[in-house]
Structure formats: structure tokens, C-alpha cells
PDB file of N, CA and C in Angstrom:
ATOM      1  N   MET Y   1       0.840  -1.165   0.000  1.00  0.00           N
ATOM      2  CA  MET Y   1       0.000   0.000   0.000  1.00  0.00           C
ATOM      3  C   MET Y   1       0.892   1.238   0.000  1.00  0.00           C
ATOM      4  N   THR Y   2       0.518   2.253  -0.742  1.00  0.00           N
ATOM      5  CA  THR Y   2       1.274   3.487  -0.841  1.00  0.00           C
ATOM      6  C   THR Y   2       0.979   4.382   0.354  1.00  0.00           C
ATOM      7  N   GLU Y   3       2.047   4.930   0.935  1.00  0.00           N
ATOM      8  CA  GLU Y   3       1.885   5.829   2.071  1.00  0.00           C
ATOM      9  C   GLU Y   3       1.535   7.224   1.566  1.00  0.00           C
ATOM     10  N   VAL Y   4       0.513   7.813   2.154  1.00  0.00           N
ATOM     11  CA  VAL Y   4       0.063   9.143   1.772  1.00  0.00           C
ATOM     12  C   VAL Y   4       0.397  10.105   2.907  1.00  0.00           C
ATOM     13  N   THR Y   5       1.050  11.206   2.555  1.00  0.00           N
ATOM     14  CA  THR Y   5       1.377  12.211   3.568  1.00  0.00           C
ATOM     15  C   THR Y   5       0.773  13.544   3.156  1.00  0.00           C
ATOM     16  N   ALA Y   6       0.505  14.358   4.134  1.00  0.00           N
ATOM     17  CA  ALA Y   6      -0.062  15.686   3.881  1.00  0.00           C
ATOM     18  C   ALA Y   6       1.027  16.614   3.360  1.00  0.00           C
ATOM     19  N   PRO Y   7       0.663  17.564   2.514  1.00  0.00           N
ATOM     20  CA  PRO Y   7       1.657  18.530   2.039  1.00  0.00           C
ATOM     21  C   PRO Y   7       2.133  19.413   3.186  1.00  0.00           C
ATOM     22  N   GLN Y   8       3.336  19.908   3.061  1.00  0.00           N
ATOM     23  CA  GLN Y   8       3.914  20.776   4.084  1.00  0.00           C
ATOM     24  C   GLN Y   8       3.269  22.159   4.000  1.00  0.00           C
ATOM     25  N   PRO Y   9       3.049  22.816   5.135  1.00  0.00           N
ATOM     26  CA  PRO Y   9       2.444  24.149   5.112  1.00  0.00           C
ATOM     27  C   PRO Y   9       3.366  25.166   4.456  1.00  0.00           C
ATOM     28  N   ALA Y  10       2.765  26.171   3.838  1.00  0.00           N
ATOM     29  CA  ALA Y  10       3.539  27.207   3.162  1.00  0.00           C
ATOM     30  C   ALA Y  10       4.125  28.216   4.143  1.00  0.00           C
ATOM     31  N   LEU Y  11       3.541  28.316   5.333  1.00  0.00           N
ATOM     32  CA  LEU Y  11       4.053  29.266   6.323  1.00  0.00           C
ATOM     33  C   LEU Y  11       5.375  28.786   6.895  1.00  0.00           C
ATOM     34  N   PRO Y  12       6.247  29.704   7.252  1.00  0.00           N
ATOM     35  CA  PRO Y  12       7.501  29.294   7.884  1.00  0.00           C
ATOM     36  C   PRO Y  12       7.218  28.622   9.217  1.00  0.00           C
ATOM     37  N   SER Y  13       8.117  27.743   9.617  1.00  0.00           N
ATOM     38  CA  SER Y  13       7.902  27.016  10.870  1.00  0.00           C
ATOM     39  C   SER Y  13       7.986  27.967  12.053  1.00  0.00           C
ATOM     40  N   ARG Y  14       7.195  27.672  13.047  1.00  0.00           N
ATOM     41  CA  ARG Y  14       7.141  28.468  14.266  1.00  0.00           C
ATOM     42  C   ARG Y  14       7.548  27.589  15.432  1.00  0.00           C
ATOM     43  N   THR Y  15       7.987  28.227  16.483  1.00  0.00           N
ATOM     44  CA  THR Y  15       8.309  27.465  17.682  1.00  0.00           C
ATOM     45  C   THR Y  15       7.014  26.947  18.285  1.00  0.00           C
ATOM     46  N   PRO Y  16       7.042  25.771  18.934  1.00  0.00           N
ATOM     47  CA  PRO Y  16       5.816  25.220  19.510  1.00  0.00           C
ATOM     48  C   PRO Y  16       5.152  26.157  20.508  1.00  0.00           C
ATOM     49  N   ALA Y  17       5.929  26.902  21.288  1.00  0.00           N
ATOM     50  CA  ALA Y  17       5.345  27.813  22.272  1.00  0.00           C
ATOM     51  C   ALA Y  17       4.532  28.901  21.576  1.00  0.00           C
ATOM     52  N   ARG Y  18       5.056  29.404  20.473  1.00  0.00           N
ATOM     53  CA  ARG Y  18       4.342  30.454  19.753  1.00  0.00           C
ATOM     54  C   ARG Y  18       3.089  29.906  19.082  1.00  0.00           C
ATOM     55  N   GLU Y  19       3.174  28.712  18.526  1.00  0.00           N
ATOM     56  CA  GLU Y  19       2.004  28.110  17.900  1.00  0.00           C
ATOM     57  C   GLU Y  19       0.907  27.876  18.926  1.00  0.00           C
ATOM     58  N   SER Y  20       1.273  27.334  20.074  1.00  0.00           N
ATOM     59  CA  SER Y  20       0.258  27.050  21.076  1.00  0.00           C
ATOM     60  C   SER Y  20      -0.316  28.345  21.655  1.00  0.00           C
ATOM     61  N   GLU Y  21       0.500  29.384  21.737  1.00  0.00           N
ATOM     62  CA  GLU Y  21      -0.001  30.672  22.219  1.00  0.00           C
ATOM     63  C   GLU Y  21      -1.011  31.249  21.234  1.00  0.00           C
ATOM     64  N   ALA Y  22      -0.710  31.162  19.945  1.00  0.00           N
ATOM     65  CA  ALA Y  22      -1.642  31.652  18.925  1.00  0.00           C
ATOM     66  C   ALA Y  22      -2.926  30.837  18.943  1.00  0.00           C
ATOM     67  N   ALA Y  23      -2.804  29.528  19.072  1.00  0.00           N
ATOM     68  CA  ALA Y  23      -3.986  28.662  19.103  1.00  0.00           C
ATOM     69  C   ALA Y  23      -4.831  28.940  20.339  1.00  0.00           C
ATOM     70  N   ALA Y  24      -4.188  29.114  21.481  1.00  0.00           N
ATOM     71  CA  ALA Y  24      -4.923  29.386  22.721  1.00  0.00           C
ATOM     72  C   ALA Y  24      -5.635  30.732  22.640  1.00  0.00           C
ATOM     73  N   THR Y  25      -4.966  31.731  22.104  1.00  0.00           N
ATOM     74  CA  THR Y  25      -5.574  33.050  21.958  1.00  0.00           C
ATOM     75  C   THR Y  25      -6.772  32.982  21.023  1.00  0.00           C
ATOM     76  N   ALA Y  26      -6.623  32.246  19.932  1.00  0.00           N
ATOM     77  CA  ALA Y  26      -7.720  32.103  18.973  1.00  0.00           C
ATOM     78  C   ALA Y  26      -8.910  31.380  19.598  1.00  0.00           C
ATOM     79  N   ARG Y  27      -8.654  30.335  20.379  1.00  0.00           N
ATOM     80  CA  ARG Y  27      -9.746  29.611  21.050  1.00  0.00           C
ATOM     81  C   ARG Y  27     -10.445  30.510  22.066  1.00  0.00           C
ATOM     82  N   GLU Y  28      -9.668  31.310  22.801  1.00  0.00           N
ATOM     83  CA  GLU Y  28     -10.263  32.238  23.768  1.00  0.00           C
ATOM     84  C   GLU Y  28     -11.141  33.272  23.063  1.00  0.00           C
ATOM     85  N   PHE Y  29     -10.671  33.769  21.925  1.00  0.00           N
ATOM     86  CA  PHE Y  29     -11.452  34.736  21.161  1.00  0.00           C
ATOM     87  C   PHE Y  29     -12.758  34.113  20.692  1.00  0.00           C
ATOM     88  N   GLU Y  30     -12.661  32.889  20.160  1.00  0.00           N
ATOM     89  CA  GLU Y  30     -13.866  32.204  19.689  1.00  0.00           C
ATOM     90  C   GLU Y  30     -14.835  31.964  20.843  1.00  0.00           C
ATOM     91  N   ALA Y  31     -14.326  31.547  21.989  1.00  0.00           N
ATOM     92  CA  ALA Y  31     -15.183  31.308  23.153  1.00  0.00           C
ATOM     93  C   ALA Y  31     -15.861  32.604  23.602  1.00  0.00           C
ATOM     94  N   MET Y  32     -15.133  33.722  23.569  1.00  0.00           N
ATOM     95  CA  MET Y  32     -15.711  35.011  23.953  1.00  0.00           C
ATOM     96  C   MET Y  32     -16.824  35.406  22.978  1.00  0.00           C
ATOM     97  N   PHE Y  33     -16.565  35.242  21.687  1.00  0.00           N
ATOM     98  CA  PHE Y  33     -17.578  35.542  20.670  1.00  0.00           C
ATOM     99  C   PHE Y  33     -18.801  34.651  20.858  1.00  0.00           C
ATOM    100  N   LEU Y  34     -18.562  33.362  21.069  1.00  0.00           N
ATOM    101  CA  LEU Y  34     -19.670  32.433  21.259  1.00  0.00           C
ATOM    102  C   LEU Y  34     -20.441  32.731  22.540  1.00  0.00           C
ATOM    103  N   THR Y  35     -19.753  33.180  23.583  1.00  0.00           N
ATOM    104  CA  THR Y  35     -20.436  33.552  24.826  1.00  0.00           C
ATOM    105  C   THR Y  35     -21.447  34.658  24.556  1.00  0.00           C
ATOM    106  N   GLN Y  36     -21.027  35.671  23.819  1.00  0.00           N
ATOM    107  CA  GLN Y  36     -21.939  36.773  23.501  1.00  0.00           C
ATOM    108  C   GLN Y  36     -23.110  36.288  22.652  1.00  0.00           C
ATOM    109  N   THR Y  37     -22.835  35.393  21.711  1.00  0.00           N
ATOM    110  CA  THR Y  37     -23.889  34.853  20.859  1.00  0.00           C
ATOM    111  C   THR Y  37     -24.879  34.033  21.671  1.00  0.00           C
ATOM    112  N   VAL Y  38     -24.370  33.153  22.532  1.00  0.00           N
ATOM    113  CA  VAL Y  38     -25.240  32.310  23.356  1.00  0.00           C
ATOM    114  C   VAL Y  38     -26.037  33.166  24.338  1.00  0.00           C
ATOM    115  N   GLU Y  39     -25.419  34.209  24.903  1.00  0.00           N
ATOM    116  CA  GLU Y  39     -26.153  35.108  25.801  1.00  0.00           C
ATOM    117  C   GLU Y  39     -27.354  35.720  25.093  1.00  0.00           C
ATOM    118  N   GLU Y  40     -27.157  36.148  23.849  1.00  0.00           N
ATOM    119  CA  GLU Y  40     -28.272  36.719  23.086  1.00  0.00           C
ATOM    120  C   GLU Y  40     -29.342  35.668  22.817  1.00  0.00           C
ATOM    121  N   MET Y  41     -28.925  34.450  22.522  1.00  0.00           N
ATOM    122  CA  MET Y  41     -29.895  33.377  22.296  1.00  0.00           C
ATOM    123  C   MET Y  41     -30.680  33.075  23.568  1.00  0.00           C
ATOM    124  N   LEU Y  42     -30.006  33.052  24.710  1.00  0.00           N
ATOM    125  CA  LEU Y  42     -30.680  32.747  25.970  1.00  0.00           C
ATOM    126  C   LEU Y  42     -31.689  33.826  26.359  1.00  0.00           C
ATOM    127  N   ARG Y  43     -31.478  35.051  25.890  1.00  0.00           N
ATOM    128  CA  ARG Y  43     -32.430  36.123  26.193  1.00  0.00           C
ATOM    129  C   ARG Y  43     -33.801  35.830  25.579  1.00  0.00           C
ATOM    130  N   THR Y  44     -33.831  35.015  24.529  1.00  0.00           N
ATOM    131  CA  THR Y  44     -35.094  34.706  23.857  1.00  0.00           C
ATOM    132  C   THR Y  44     -35.830  33.538  24.511  1.00  0.00           C
ATOM    133  N   VAL Y  45     -35.206  32.867  25.476  1.00  0.00           N
ATOM    134  CA  VAL Y  45     -35.825  31.720  26.136  1.00  0.00           C
ATOM    135  C   VAL Y  45     -36.712  32.216  27.275  1.00  0.00           C
ATOM    136  N   ASP Y  46     -37.979  31.851  27.218  1.00  0.00           N
ATOM    137  CA  ASP Y  46     -38.916  32.243  28.272  1.00  0.00           C
ATOM    138  C   ASP Y  46     -38.780  31.280  29.441  1.00  0.00           C
ATOM    139  N   MET Y  47     -38.449  31.816  30.595  1.00  0.00           N
ATOM    140  CA  MET Y  47     -38.277  30.983  31.786  1.00  0.00           C
ATOM    141  C   MET Y  47     -39.578  30.842  32.568  1.00  0.00           C
ATOM    142  N   GLY Y  48     -40.643  31.456  32.104  1.00  0.00           N
ATOM    143  CA  GLY Y  48     -41.930  31.338  32.781  1.00  0.00           C
ATOM    144  C   GLY Y  48     -41.881  31.911  34.184  1.00  0.00           C
ATOM    145  N   SER Y  49     -42.546  31.243  35.109  1.00  0.00           N
ATOM    146  CA  SER Y  49     -42.609  31.734  36.488  1.00  0.00           C
ATOM    147  C   SER Y  49     -41.301  31.513  37.244  1.00  0.00           C
ATOM    148  N   PHE Y  50     -40.364  30.766  36.639  1.00  0.00           N
ATOM    149  CA  PHE Y  50     -39.085  30.515  37.297  1.00  0.00           C
ATOM    150  C   PHE Y  50     -38.059  31.601  36.992  1.00  0.00           C
ATOM    151  N   GLY Y  51     -38.369  32.470  36.057  1.00  0.00           N
ATOM    152  CA  GLY Y  51     -37.394  33.458  35.620  1.00  0.00           C
ATOM    153  C   GLY Y  51     -37.481  34.768  36.367  1.00  0.00           C
ATOM    154  N   GLY Y  52     -36.497  35.595  36.106  1.00  0.00           N
ATOM    155  CA  GLY Y  52     -36.482  36.936  36.668  1.00  0.00           C
ATOM    156  C   GLY Y  52     -35.467  37.087  37.778  1.00  0.00           C
ATOM    157  N   GLY Y  53     -35.070  38.302  37.961  1.00  0.00           N
ATOM    158  CA  GLY Y  53     -34.172  38.606  39.058  1.00  0.00           C
ATOM    159  C   GLY Y  53     -32.711  38.616  38.662  1.00  0.00           C
ATOM    160  N   GLU Y  54     -31.932  39.138  39.586  1.00  0.00           N
ATOM    161  CA  GLU Y  54     -30.493  39.274  39.371  1.00  0.00           C
ATOM    162  C   GLU Y  54     -29.796  37.916  39.326  1.00  0.00           C
ATOM    163  N   ALA Y  55     -30.253  36.991  40.149  1.00  0.00           N
ATOM    164  CA  ALA Y  55     -29.630  35.663  40.180  1.00  0.00           C
ATOM    165  C   ALA Y  55     -29.771  34.956  38.841  1.00  0.00           C
ATOM    166  N   GLU Y  56     -30.918  35.123  38.193  1.00  0.00           N
ATOM    167  CA  GLU Y  56     -31.111  34.496  36.888  1.00  0.00           C
ATOM    168  C   GLU Y  56     -30.150  35.075  35.863  1.00  0.00           C
ATOM    169  N   GLU Y  57     -29.965  36.381  35.881  1.00  0.00           N
ATOM    170  CA  GLU Y  57     -29.040  37.016  34.942  1.00  0.00           C
ATOM    171  C   GLU Y  57     -27.623  36.488  35.136  1.00  0.00           C
ATOM    172  N   ILE Y  58     -27.214  36.348  36.375  1.00  0.00           N
ATOM    173  CA  ILE Y  58     -25.880  35.814  36.669  1.00  0.00           C
ATOM    174  C   ILE Y  58     -25.790  34.371  36.195  1.00  0.00           C
ATOM    175  N   TRP Y  59     -26.810  33.582  36.501  1.00  0.00           N
ATOM    176  CA  TRP Y  59     -26.830  32.173  36.095  1.00  0.00           C
ATOM    177  C   TRP Y  59     -26.768  32.039  34.583  1.00  0.00           C
ATOM    178  N   ARG Y  60     -27.544  32.852  33.866  1.00  0.00           N
ATOM    179  CA  ARG Y  60     -27.534  32.784  32.398  1.00  0.00           C
ATOM    180  C   ARG Y  60     -26.156  33.152  31.843  1.00  0.00           C
ATOM    181  N   GLY Y  61     -25.484  34.099  32.474  1.00  0.00           N
ATOM    182  CA  GLY Y  61     -24.134  34.454  32.040  1.00  0.00           C
ATOM    183  C   GLY Y  61     -23.164  33.295  32.194  1.00  0.00           C
ATOM    184  N   PHE Y  62     -23.241  32.624  33.342  1.00  0.00           N
ATOM    185  CA  PHE Y  62     -22.384  31.450  33.555  1.00  0.00           C
ATOM    186  C   PHE Y  62     -22.743  30.321  32.594  1.00  0.00           C
ATOM    187  N   LEU Y  63     -24.035  30.130  32.364  1.00  0.00           N
ATOM    188  CA  LEU Y  63     -24.481  29.086  31.440  1.00  0.00           C
ATOM    189  C   LEU Y  63     -23.975  29.378  30.027  1.00  0.00           C
ATOM    190  N   ALA Y  64     -24.064  30.632  29.608  1.00  0.00           N
ATOM    191  CA  ALA Y  64     -23.583  31.020  28.282  1.00  0.00           C
ATOM    192  C   ALA Y  64     -22.088  30.765  28.154  1.00  0.00           C
ATOM    193  N   GLN Y  65     -21.314  31.095  29.196  1.00  0.00           N
ATOM    194  CA  GLN Y  65     -19.867  30.839  29.170  1.00  0.00           C
ATOM    195  C   GLN Y  65     -19.577  29.347  29.080  1.00  0.00           C
ATOM    196  N   ALA Y  66     -20.319  28.544  29.829  1.00  0.00           N
ATOM    197  CA  ALA Y  66     -20.100  27.099  29.818  1.00  0.00           C
ATOM    198  C   ALA Y  66     -20.426  26.515  28.445  1.00  0.00           C
ATOM    199  N   TYR Y  67     -21.560  26.915  27.864  1.00  0.00           N
ATOM    200  CA  TYR Y  67     -21.917  26.444  26.523  1.00  0.00           C
ATOM    201  C   TYR Y  67     -20.855  26.860  25.510  1.00  0.00           C
ATOM    202  N   ALA Y  68     -20.452  28.110  25.549  1.00  0.00           N
ATOM    203  CA  ALA Y  68     -19.478  28.628  24.591  1.00  0.00           C
ATOM    204  C   ALA Y  68     -18.140  27.914  24.714  1.00  0.00           C
ATOM    205  N   SER Y  69     -17.690  27.665  25.929  1.00  0.00           N
ATOM    206  CA  SER Y  69     -16.417  26.961  26.125  1.00  0.00           C
ATOM    207  C   SER Y  69     -16.478  25.550  25.567  1.00  0.00           C
ATOM    208  N   GLU Y  70     -17.602  24.876  25.773  1.00  0.00           N
ATOM    209  CA  GLU Y  70     -17.753  23.514  25.256  1.00  0.00           C
ATOM    210  C   GLU Y  70     -17.829  23.501  23.733  1.00  0.00           C
ATOM    211  N   ILE Y  71     -18.525  24.467  23.153  1.00  0.00           N
ATOM    212  CA  ILE Y  71     -18.595  24.553  21.693  1.00  0.00           C
ATOM    213  C   ILE Y  71     -17.205  24.796  21.123  1.00  0.00           C
ATOM    214  N   ALA Y  72     -16.458  25.725  21.711  1.00  0.00           N
ATOM    215  CA  ALA Y  72     -15.103  26.034  21.238  1.00  0.00           C
ATOM    216  C   ALA Y  72     -14.175  24.838  21.421  1.00  0.00           C
ATOM    217  N   ALA Y  73     -14.277  24.148  22.558  1.00  0.00           N
ATOM    218  CA  ALA Y  73     -13.414  22.989  22.814  1.00  0.00           C
ATOM    219  C   ALA Y  73     -13.734  21.835  21.874  1.00  0.00           C
ATOM    220  N   GLY Y  74     -14.973  21.747  21.422  1.00  0.00           N
ATOM    221  CA  GLY Y  74     -15.382  20.669  20.532  1.00  0.00           C
ATOM    222  C   GLY Y  74     -15.114  20.951  19.067  1.00  0.00           C
ATOM    223  N   GLY Y  75     -14.353  21.952  18.768  1.00  0.00           N
ATOM    224  CA  GLY Y  75     -14.043  22.266  17.377  1.00  0.00           C
ATOM    225  C   GLY Y  75     -14.607  23.604  16.953  1.00  0.00           C
ATOM    226  N   GLY Y  76     -15.558  24.091  17.714  1.00  0.00           N
ATOM    227  CA  GLY Y  76     -16.085  25.424  17.479  1.00  0.00           C
ATOM    228  C   GLY Y  76     -16.747  25.617  16.140  1.00  0.00           C
ATOM    229  N   THR Y  77     -16.679  26.836  15.666  1.00  0.00           N
ATOM    230  CA  THR Y  77     -17.348  27.242  14.436  1.00  0.00           C
ATOM    231  C   THR Y  77     -16.371  27.490  13.293  1.00  0.00           C
ATOM    232  N   GLY Y  78     -15.092  27.377  13.574  1.00  0.00           N
ATOM    233  CA  GLY Y  78     -14.081  27.675  12.566  1.00  0.00           C
ATOM    234  C   GLY Y  78     -13.466  29.050  12.748  1.00  0.00           C
ATOM    235  N   ILE Y  79     -14.048  29.836  13.646  1.00  0.00           N
ATOM    236  CA  ILE Y  79     -13.516  31.175  13.898  1.00  0.00           C
ATOM    237  C   ILE Y  79     -12.092  31.082  14.437  1.00  0.00           C
ATOM    238  N   ALA Y  80     -11.860  30.147  15.360  1.00  0.00           N
ATOM    239  CA  ALA Y  80     -10.529  30.023  15.975  1.00  0.00           C
ATOM    240  C   ALA Y  80      -9.469  29.701  14.927  1.00  0.00           C
ATOM    241  N   ARG Y  81      -9.792  28.826  13.978  1.00  0.00           N
ATOM    242  CA  ARG Y  81      -8.810  28.484  12.933  1.00  0.00           C
ATOM    243  C   ARG Y  81      -8.460  29.711  12.099  1.00  0.00           C
ATOM    244  N   SER Y  82      -9.471  30.497  11.769  1.00  0.00           N
ATOM    245  CA  SER Y  82      -9.241  31.702  10.980  1.00  0.00           C
ATOM    246  C   SER Y  82      -8.417  32.730  11.752  1.00  0.00           C
ATOM    247  N   VAL Y  83      -8.760  32.924  13.025  1.00  0.00           N
ATOM    248  CA  VAL Y  83      -8.020  33.877  13.862  1.00  0.00           C
ATOM    249  C   VAL Y  83      -6.585  33.407  14.057  1.00  0.00           C
ATOM    250  N   GLU Y  84      -6.406  32.109  14.298  1.00  0.00           N
ATOM    251  CA  GLU Y  84      -5.051  31.566  14.475  1.00  0.00           C
ATOM    252  C   GLU Y  84      -4.212  31.785  13.219  1.00  0.00           C
ATOM    253  N   ALA Y  85      -4.804  31.545  12.050  1.00  0.00           N
ATOM    254  CA  ALA Y  85      -4.075  31.761  10.796  1.00  0.00           C
ATOM    255  C   ALA Y  85      -3.686  33.232  10.640  1.00  0.00           C
ATOM    256  N   SER Y  86      -4.576  34.129  11.031  1.00  0.00           N
ATOM    257  CA  SER Y  86      -4.274  35.562  10.951  1.00  0.00           C
ATOM    258  C   SER Y  86      -3.156  35.949  11.909  1.00  0.00           C
ATOM    259  N   ILE Y  87      -3.194  35.394  13.118  1.00  0.00           N
ATOM    260  CA  ILE Y  87      -2.138  35.673  14.098  1.00  0.00           C
ATOM    261  C   ILE Y  87      -0.797  35.175  13.579  1.00  0.00           C
ATOM    262  N   GLU Y  88      -0.784  33.958  13.041  1.00  0.00           N
ATOM    263  CA  GLU Y  88       0.470  33.394  12.531  1.00  0.00           C
ATOM    264  C   GLU Y  88       0.991  34.179  11.339  1.00  0.00           C
ATOM    265  N   ALA Y  89       0.097  34.635  10.463  1.00  0.00           N
ATOM    266  CA  ALA Y  89       0.527  35.448   9.323  1.00  0.00           C
ATOM    267  C   ALA Y  89       1.113  36.770   9.807  1.00  0.00           C
ATOM    268  N   TYR Y  90       0.486  37.366  10.808  1.00  0.00           N
ATOM    269  CA  TYR Y  90       0.998  38.613  11.382  1.00  0.00           C
ATOM    270  C   TYR Y  90       2.368  38.387  12.015  1.00  0.00           C
ATOM    271  N   GLN Y  91       2.502  37.288  12.769  1.00  0.00           N
ATOM    272  CA  GLN Y  91       3.784  36.979  13.399  1.00  0.00           C
ATOM    273  C   GLN Y  91       4.866  36.735  12.346  1.00  0.00           C
ATOM    274  N   ALA Y  92       4.496  36.113  11.243  1.00  0.00           N
ATOM    275  CA  ALA Y  92       5.464  35.869  10.173  1.00  0.00           C
ATOM    276  C   ALA Y  92       5.936  37.195   9.573  1.00  0.00           C
ATOM    277  N   ARG Y  93       5.000  38.118   9.357  1.00  0.00           N
ATOM    278  CA  ARG Y  93       5.372  39.434   8.819  1.00  0.00           C
ATOM    279  C   ARG Y  93       6.240  40.196   9.804  1.00  0.00           C
ATOM    280  N   MET Y  94       5.917  40.113  11.077  1.00  0.00           N
ATOM    281  CA  MET Y  94       6.713  40.805  12.095  1.00  0.00           C
ATOM    282  C   MET Y  94       8.113  40.197  12.183  1.00  0.00           C
ATOM    283  N   GLY Y  95       8.222  38.896  11.987  1.00  0.00           N
ATOM    284  CA  GLY Y  95       9.518  38.225  12.009  1.00  0.00           C
ATOM    285  C   GLY Y  95      10.392  38.642  10.841  1.00  0.00           C
ATOM    286  N   GLU Y  96       9.771  38.933   9.695  1.00  0.00           N
ATOM    287  CA  GLU Y  96      10.520  39.376   8.522  1.00  0.00           C
ATOM    288  C   GLU Y  96      11.064  40.783   8.719  1.00  0.00           C
ATOM    289  N   ASP Y  97      10.365  41.597   9.502  1.00  0.00           N
ATOM    290  CA  ASP Y  97      10.787  42.985   9.729  1.00  0.00           C
ATOM    291  C   ASP Y  97      11.960  43.085  10.694  1.00  0.00           C
ATOM    292  N   GLU Y  98      12.177  42.049  11.484  1.00  0.00           N
ATOM    293  CA  GLU Y  98      13.242  42.102  12.498  1.00  0.00           C
ATOM    294  C   GLU Y  98      14.604  41.934  11.898  1.00  0.00           C
TER     295      GLU Y  98
END
């Protein structure tokens, strides 16, 4: 059987610490964006007689963060990949200027 390998990336190689920092930053950005999106979605959910009050608002905020973190950790929406690629491209340009 013929061995198939993926093509090498066109970007210059980065140190693992820098790659993981860019990836972590991108995941955090995606989670923050998703938190805001989920918060807006939760505002449309009618809690009936169980809703209302400051405690509910706090709870919904925590729930939105938990949902967003799980969505981002599970592969997310693709935003993190795009942001990570942008960060790496920026770092590559900054490295050329040095």
C-alpha cells in the first residue's frame, strides 16, 4: 500500500510555544464571541414563572460561558482556525521585519 502524507504548510515554521499561544488566543477569542452569541440566544428563552431577578441574569451568564467553552473545545465554528491563521501570518510578517 502506498503511504500518503499531507503537504507541508507554506508558512515558515514556528516554535511550539508560539504556535500554542496563537492557538490558545484564537480559542479564547472564539469562546468570547460564542459567549456573547449564546447570551443573546438565551435572552429569547422564556423561563416562565421561574425566571427573573439578578440571580437568573448571573446564572444565564455562567451558562452562556459554559456552553461557549464547550462549543469552542469541541471544534467550534471555525472562527478560531481563521483567527489563528491571521495571528500566525501577522507573526510571520513581524519576524521578517526584524
